[in-house]
Each structure stands twice: as C-alpha cells, then as structure tokens.
mmCIF file of C-alpha atoms and ligand atoms in Angstrom:
data_model
loop_
_atom_site.group_PDB
_atom_site.id
_atom_site.type_symbol
_atom_site.label_atom_id
_atom_site.label_comp_id
_atom_site.label_asym_id
_atom_site.label_seq_id
_atom_site.Cartn_x
_atom_site.Cartn_y
_atom_site.Cartn_z
ATOM 1 C CA MET Y 5 6.318 8.808 20.861
ATOM 2 C CA PHE Y 6 4.357 5.862 22.630
ATOM 3 C CA ARG Y 7 2.153 4.933 20.405
ATOM 4 C CA GLU Y 8 4.314 4.879 17.511
ATOM 5 C CA SER Y 9 6.508 2.572 19.118
ATOM 6 C CA LEU Y 10 3.477 -0.391 20.397
ATOM 7 C CA PHE Y 11 2.922 -0.203 16.590
ATOM 8 C CA ALA Y 12 5.975 -1.647 15.177
ATOM 9 C CA LEU Y 13 5.308 -3.762 18.764
ATOM 10 C CA PHE Y 14 2.546 -5.152 18.269
ATOM 11 C CA LEU Y 15 2.707 -5.522 14.381
ATOM 12 C CA LEU Y 16 6.490 -7.164 15.867
ATOM 13 C CA SER Y 17 3.822 -10.469 16.878
ATOM 14 C CA ALA Y 18 1.404 -10.291 15.059
ATOM 15 C CA PHE Y 19 3.678 -11.053 11.448
ATOM 16 C CA SER Y 20 6.239 -13.482 13.156
ATOM 17 C CA SER Y 21 5.230 -16.498 11.550
ATOM 18 C CA SER Y 22 5.475 -15.052 8.170
ATOM 19 C CA LEU Y 23 9.157 -13.096 9.226
ATOM 20 C CA LEU Y 24 12.319 -15.232 8.616
ATOM 21 C CA PRO Y 25 14.199 -14.980 9.995
ATOM 22 C CA LEU Y 26 12.768 -12.047 12.218
ATOM 23 C CA THR Y 27 16.043 -9.685 11.740
ATOM 24 C CA THR Y 28 15.336 -9.069 8.782
ATOM 25 C CA ALA Y 29 12.890 -7.123 9.527
ATOM 26 C CA GLN Y 30 14.434 -3.661 9.630
ATOM 27 C CA ASP Y 31 14.924 -4.654 5.738
ATOM 28 C CA TYR Y 32 14.110 -1.164 3.725
ATOM 29 C CA VAL Y 33 11.699 -1.311 1.358
ATOM 30 C CA LEU Y 34 13.601 -1.377 -2.266
ATOM 31 C CA ASP Y 35 12.077 -0.350 -5.380
ATOM 32 C CA THR Y 36 12.391 -2.581 -9.050
ATOM 33 C CA ASP Y 37 16.258 -0.917 -8.432
ATOM 34 C CA GLY Y 38 17.076 -2.030 -6.154
ATOM 35 C CA HIS Y 39 17.400 1.202 -4.172
ATOM 36 C CA ALA Y 40 15.604 1.742 -1.051
ATOM 37 C CA VAL Y 41 12.707 3.728 -1.219
ATOM 38 C CA GLU Y 42 12.456 7.692 0.101
ATOM 39 C CA ASN Y 43 11.233 9.024 2.830
ATOM 40 C CA HIS Y 44 8.792 11.322 0.672
ATOM 41 C CA GLY Y 45 9.597 9.581 -2.205
ATOM 42 C CA THR Y 46 7.008 9.601 -5.826
ATOM 43 C CA TYR Y 47 6.610 5.413 -7.200
ATOM 44 C CA TYR Y 48 4.622 4.104 -9.333
ATOM 45 C CA LEU Y 49 2.594 1.161 -7.169
ATOM 46 C CA LEU Y 50 2.843 -1.634 -10.325
ATOM 47 C CA PRO Y 51 1.574 -5.842 -10.135
ATOM 48 C CA ALA Y 52 3.803 -7.799 -9.222
ATOM 49 C CA LYS Y 53 3.308 -9.648 -11.862
ATOM 50 C CA SER Y 54 1.893 -8.179 -15.612
ATOM 51 C CA GLY Y 55 -1.174 -10.116 -16.900
ATOM 52 C CA SER Y 56 -2.853 -9.940 -14.456
ATOM 53 C CA GLY Y 57 -5.467 -8.543 -15.006
ATOM 54 C CA GLY Y 58 -5.005 -5.112 -14.578
ATOM 55 C CA GLY Y 59 -2.010 -2.183 -14.090
ATOM 56 C CA GLY Y 60 -0.711 0.614 -12.111
ATOM 57 C CA ILE Y 61 -3.375 2.638 -9.871
ATOM 58 C CA GLU Y 62 -5.165 5.315 -10.598
ATOM 59 C CA VAL Y 63 -8.551 7.244 -9.386
ATOM 60 C CA ALA Y 64 -12.843 6.271 -10.541
ATOM 61 C CA ALA Y 65 -16.138 6.729 -9.929
ATOM 62 C CA THR Y 66 -17.781 3.721 -8.981
ATOM 63 C CA GLY Y 67 -20.972 2.320 -7.847
ATOM 64 C CA LYS Y 68 -23.188 5.641 -7.381
ATOM 65 C CA GLU Y 69 -20.201 8.177 -6.655
ATOM 66 C CA SER Y 70 -21.398 10.368 -9.415
ATOM 67 C CA CYS Y 71 -16.943 11.849 -8.761
ATOM 68 C CA ALA Y 72 -13.600 9.497 -8.615
ATOM 69 C CA LEU Y 73 -13.170 8.948 -5.413
ATOM 70 C CA THR Y 74 -12.142 4.431 -5.395
ATOM 71 C CA VAL Y 75 -8.727 3.404 -5.843
ATOM 72 C CA VAL Y 76 -8.770 0.874 -8.437
ATOM 73 C CA GLN Y 77 -6.123 -0.751 -10.012
ATOM 74 C CA SER Y 78 -5.992 0.447 -13.777
ATOM 75 C CA LEU Y 79 -7.863 -1.979 -16.344
ATOM 76 C CA ASN Y 80 -5.351 -1.070 -19.132
ATOM 77 C CA GLU Y 81 -2.139 -2.881 -18.339
ATOM 78 C CA ASP Y 82 -0.066 -1.199 -19.722
ATOM 79 C CA SER Y 83 -1.561 1.576 -17.469
ATOM 80 C CA MET Y 84 1.679 2.503 -14.756
ATOM 81 C CA GLY Y 85 -1.470 4.969 -13.704
ATOM 82 C CA LEU Y 86 -0.596 8.054 -11.283
ATOM 83 C CA PRO Y 87 2.591 8.499 -9.454
ATOM 84 C CA LEU Y 88 2.027 8.276 -5.379
ATOM 85 C CA LYS Y 89 3.916 10.063 -2.587
ATOM 86 C CA LEU Y 90 4.985 7.489 0.419
ATOM 87 C CA SER Y 91 5.203 9.434 3.626
ATOM 88 C CA SER Y 92 6.213 7.993 6.935
ATOM 89 C CA PRO Y 93 5.715 11.386 9.124
ATOM 90 C CA SER Y 94 6.757 9.207 12.319
ATOM 91 C CA ILE Y 95 9.879 8.750 10.730
ATOM 92 C CA THR Y 96 12.958 11.044 10.282
ATOM 93 C CA THR Y 97 14.728 9.116 8.654
ATOM 94 C CA SER Y 98 15.353 9.382 4.696
ATOM 95 C CA HIS Y 99 14.321 5.313 3.549
ATOM 96 C CA PHE Y 100 11.495 3.336 5.490
ATOM 97 C CA THR Y 101 11.213 -1.114 6.553
ATOM 98 C CA GLU Y 102 8.371 -2.453 6.398
ATOM 99 C CA TYR Y 103 5.838 -2.375 8.812
ATOM 100 C CA THR Y 104 6.444 1.057 8.681
ATOM 101 C CA SER Y 105 3.351 3.535 9.135
ATOM 102 C CA LEU Y 106 2.969 5.058 6.407
ATOM 103 C CA SER Y 107 0.828 7.675 4.495
ATOM 104 C CA ILE Y 108 -0.315 7.267 0.791
ATOM 105 C CA GLU Y 109 -1.047 11.085 -1.726
ATOM 106 C CA PHE Y 110 -1.917 10.868 -5.291
ATOM 107 C CA THR Y 111 1.159 13.703 -6.243
ATOM 108 C CA SER Y 112 -2.180 16.091 -7.310
ATOM 109 C CA ALA Y 113 -6.227 15.881 -6.119
ATOM 110 C CA PRO Y 114 -8.017 13.653 -8.570
ATOM 111 C CA ALA Y 115 -9.174 17.529 -9.129
ATOM 112 C CA PRO Y 116 -12.251 18.665 -9.761
ATOM 113 C CA CYS Y 117 -13.596 15.302 -7.925
ATOM 114 C CA SER Y 118 -11.742 15.900 -4.702
ATOM 115 C CA SER Y 119 -9.585 18.381 -3.341
ATOM 116 C CA ALA Y 120 -8.150 15.194 -1.377
ATOM 117 C CA SER Y 121 -5.522 13.250 -2.837
ATOM 118 C CA GLU Y 122 -4.797 10.673 0.682
ATOM 119 C CA TRP Y 123 -5.248 7.982 0.666
ATOM 120 C CA THR Y 124 -8.432 5.739 3.478
ATOM 121 C CA VAL Y 125 -10.345 2.756 4.596
ATOM 122 C CA VAL Y 126 -14.169 3.540 4.775
ATOM 123 C CA LYS Y 127 -16.048 1.844 6.517
ATOM 124 C CA GLY Y 128 -19.570 0.787 6.067
ATOM 125 C CA LEU Y 129 -19.821 0.162 2.318
ATOM 126 C CA PRO Y 130 -22.254 -1.983 0.731
ATOM 127 C CA GLU Y 131 -18.915 -3.787 -1.235
ATOM 128 C CA GLY Y 132 -16.960 -4.210 2.613
ATOM 129 C CA ARG Y 133 -14.151 -1.250 3.929
ATOM 130 C CA ALA Y 134 -12.513 0.219 0.565
ATOM 131 C CA VAL Y 135 -10.207 2.203 -0.058
ATOM 132 C CA LYS Y 136 -10.772 5.180 -0.667
ATOM 133 C CA LEU Y 137 -9.644 9.138 -1.079
ATOM 134 C CA ASN Y 138 -9.672 11.136 2.575
ATOM 135 C CA ASP Y 139 -12.715 12.936 1.894
ATOM 136 C CA TYR Y 140 -15.086 10.712 2.303
ATOM 137 C CA GLY Y 141 -16.136 10.515 5.871
ATOM 138 C CA ASN Y 142 -16.802 7.191 7.548
ATOM 139 C CA THR Y 143 -13.570 6.666 7.198
ATOM 140 C CA VAL Y 144 -11.374 3.825 9.850
ATOM 141 C CA GLU Y 145 -9.003 5.430 11.710
ATOM 142 C CA GLY Y 146 -5.032 4.459 10.833
ATOM 143 C CA ASP Y 147 -2.443 3.318 9.066
ATOM 144 C CA PHE Y 148 -1.238 1.231 5.769
ATOM 145 C CA ALA Y 149 2.460 -0.233 5.656
ATOM 146 C CA PHE Y 150 3.961 -2.606 2.742
ATOM 147 C CA VAL Y 151 5.411 -5.782 3.529
ATOM 148 C CA CYS Y 152 7.338 -8.573 2.357
ATOM 149 C CA ALA Y 153 5.541 -11.110 -0.319
ATOM 150 C CA LYS Y 154 8.884 -13.056 -0.648
ATOM 151 C CA ARG Y 155 11.869 -13.449 0.092
ATOM 152 C CA GLU Y 156 14.743 -15.157 -1.018
ATOM 153 C CA PHE Y 157 17.471 -16.793 0.799
ATOM 154 C CA TYR Y 158 16.701 -14.057 3.022
ATOM 155 C CA ARG Y 159 16.645 -11.151 1.191
ATOM 156 C CA CYS Y 160 12.626 -9.638 -0.555
ATOM 157 C CA ASN Y 161 12.261 -10.552 -3.435
ATOM 158 C CA LYS Y 162 10.958 -6.642 -3.701
ATOM 159 C CA SER Y 163 7.710 -7.105 -4.486
ATOM 160 C CA TYR Y 164 5.856 -5.798 -1.494
ATOM 161 C CA GLN Y 165 1.738 -6.221 -0.146
ATOM 162 C CA LEU Y 166 0.153 -3.114 1.379
ATOM 163 C CA ILE Y 167 -1.229 -4.062 4.902
ATOM 164 C CA PHE Y 168 -3.724 -1.357 7.176
ATOM 165 C CA CYS Y 169 -3.738 -1.459 10.760
ATOM 166 C CA PRO Y 170 -6.966 0.530 12.552
ATOM 167 C CA TYR Y 171 -6.100 2.073 15.632
ATOM 168 C CA GLY Y 172 -6.049 -0.022 18.356
ATOM 169 C CA LEU Y 173 -6.824 -2.777 16.933
ATOM 170 C CA MET Y 174 -4.029 -6.047 17.107
ATOM 171 C CA ARG Y 175 -3.929 -6.784 14.375
ATOM 172 C CA CYS Y 176 -3.698 -5.815 10.301
ATOM 173 C CA GLU Y 177 -5.430 -6.515 7.371
ATOM 174 C CA ASP Y 178 -4.555 -7.049 3.561
ATOM 175 C CA VAL Y 179 -5.348 -5.074 1.331
ATOM 176 C CA GLY Y 180 -6.131 -6.931 -1.838
ATOM 177 C CA ILE Y 181 -7.873 -6.366 -5.204
ATOM 178 C CA SER Y 182 -11.777 -6.535 -5.403
ATOM 179 C CA ILE Y 183 -13.908 -6.477 -8.892
ATOM 180 C CA ASP Y 184 -17.511 -4.923 -8.988
ATOM 181 C CA ASP Y 185 -20.289 -5.905 -10.995
ATOM 182 C CA ASP Y 186 -19.486 -3.101 -13.498
ATOM 183 C CA GLY Y 187 -15.107 -4.585 -13.558
ATOM 184 C CA ASN Y 188 -13.777 -1.995 -11.513
ATOM 185 C CA ARG Y 189 -10.696 -2.933 -9.768
ATOM 186 C CA ARG Y 190 -11.501 -1.729 -6.611
ATOM 187 C CA LEU Y 191 -8.750 -1.606 -3.850
ATOM 188 C CA VAL Y 192 -10.410 -2.947 -0.976
ATOM 189 C CA ILE Y 193 -9.529 -4.934 2.825
ATOM 190 C CA SER Y 194 -9.407 -8.311 2.216
ATOM 191 C CA ASP Y 195 -7.767 -10.482 4.728
ATOM 192 C CA GLY Y 196 -5.999 -13.813 3.244
ATOM 193 C CA ASN Y 197 -6.059 -12.158 -0.478
ATOM 194 C CA PRO Y 198 -3.263 -9.669 -0.633
ATOM 195 C CA PHE Y 199 -2.525 -7.552 -4.227
ATOM 196 C CA LEU Y 200 0.699 -7.764 -4.966
ATOM 197 C CA PHE Y 201 2.910 -5.235 -6.363
ATOM 198 C CA LYS Y 202 6.350 -3.676 -7.185
ATOM 199 C CA LEU Y 203 7.389 -0.129 -6.226
ATOM 200 C CA GLN Y 204 8.578 1.331 -9.312
ATOM 201 C CA LYS Y 205 10.058 5.300 -8.488
ATOM 202 C CA VAL Y 206 9.009 7.638 -11.067
ATOM 203 C CA GLY Y 207 11.286 8.426 -13.479
ATOM 204 C CA SER Y 208 13.231 5.069 -13.451
ATOM 205 C CA SER Y 209 12.900 2.952 -16.782
ATOM 206 C CA SER Y 210 12.894 -0.216 -14.880
ATOM 207 C CA SER Y 211 10.699 -2.516 -14.366
ATOM 208 C CA THR Y 212 12.262 -5.627 -13.442
HETATM 209 C C1 NAG S 18 7.393 -12.698 -5.654
HETATM 210 O O1 NAG S 18 6.890 -13.246 -4.769
HETATM 211 C C2 NAG S 18 6.147 -13.278 -4.904
HETATM 212 C C3 NAG S 18 5.007 -13.716 -4.732
HETATM 213 O O2 NAG S 18 5.203 -15.454 -4.154
HETATM 214 C C4 NAG S 18 5.382 -13.739 -6.238
HETATM 215 O O3 NAG S 18 4.057 -13.540 -6.917
HETATM 216 C C5 NAG S 18 6.377 -12.233 -6.422
HETATM 217 O O4 NAG S 18 5.560 -12.722 -8.338
HETATM 218 C C6 NAG S 18 7.585 -11.937 -6.810
HETATM 219 N N1 NAG S 18 7.707 -10.836 -7.740
HETATM 220 C C7 NAG S 18 9.567 -11.291 -8.014
HETATM 221 C C8 NAG S 18 9.512 -9.942 -8.999
HETATM 222 O O5 NAG S 18 10.121 -12.096 -8.730
#
C-alpha cells in the first residue's frame, strides 16, 4: 500500500506540468465507446490515428530471437493485433484512472514460443530497453500506466500513451515505436516520442 501511494505521489509531481488542470488526474481511462476501461478487461490497443504506418499490437521474433518474444505493432494497418488484458493489482475498483500501475498481458501466451504472456521491459539490448514477454530475463522492475495524450475542454480525447515507471526511479518514461533494420515496429522506451493509441473493447465494433 505504501509503495502504491508513494508511486501515485511521485507520478503526480512528475507529470503535474502536463496535467491541465491537476484535478482531472482522477479521470477514468476511456475506451473508444467512451466507457471507462474495466480493470481486468480485455482490449485492443490501436493506433490513435489510422494510416500512421501500423496496426494493433502483437508479438514477433526480432533480432536474433528464434521465437516471438518481442512486443510489436503489426505491420498491417488493418490488423487489430492481439487482445490484451489490462489489470491493476493495486486497486479494488472495477475501473482505473490515468497513472494507475498496470500489468498488461496477452490473453493467451503465444505458444509454442513462450509460456509468458505478460509484458515487461528488458534492458541491455542493442536497441536499448524494449517491451518483451516476461520470461525474457534481464528485466527492469517497474509498472506500466496510461496517460491521456491530449485534453480537449478538460476531457481526455480518448487517445493515450503508455508510460513505464521503474521502481526506485523518480520518473517515468514514454513507450514509443522504433523501427528496426528488418522493418519490425518494436515497442521501446523512447522518451519524448510516445506511441499514441486508443483502447477498443474486444467485442465492440466502434473504432472512433
Ligand atoms: C488526441 O490527441 C492526440 C494528440 O494531439 C492526437 O494524436 C490524437 O489523434 C487525438 N485523438 C483523437 C481521437 O482525436
């Protein structure tokens, strides 16, 4: 409990400059239908703007990997990617706000490659720190969270960015897309260049 409150506090101080006004920090994260995203619910994470060069989120084998362990954006703009379960173990409410620490996992492990389905950040890679499945090793301990991309008349415009907050660091970092030599659109720690997306509930047909 203590760690969570501390986490919230330092997030508030770290991000207060981007919160206009500060009081809206408690807004629930919204899906494309305008409903509050459910804690433990299943969603597609789709680019905020279509035509920006990729689709939903999935896994791929990149670099020297013989097996799909890297979280990537689909190269197919029409692909929804794989469903993701969004859970906050630290809250008991059925919905969550921006800055709530989250665990993100594919609803099924992409067998036969990996037994893991949860996202983690791995350090010491040629590409820097990148989002991988959590049986990768050399992981950075921390939490993911969502932050509104832009407020219009004090309301979030339903586009979000992902941040990663390593434990013990007084700041969080943006998760962005980096295109490697093979054309993979990998999710990496990319300060100042966040990937903007919207959250579409699995089973919903709305995409706006
Ligand atoms: C919300 O704002 C961001 C940043 O300007 C933009 O990229 C995104 O397309 C907007 N989303 C919607 C649904 O208008």
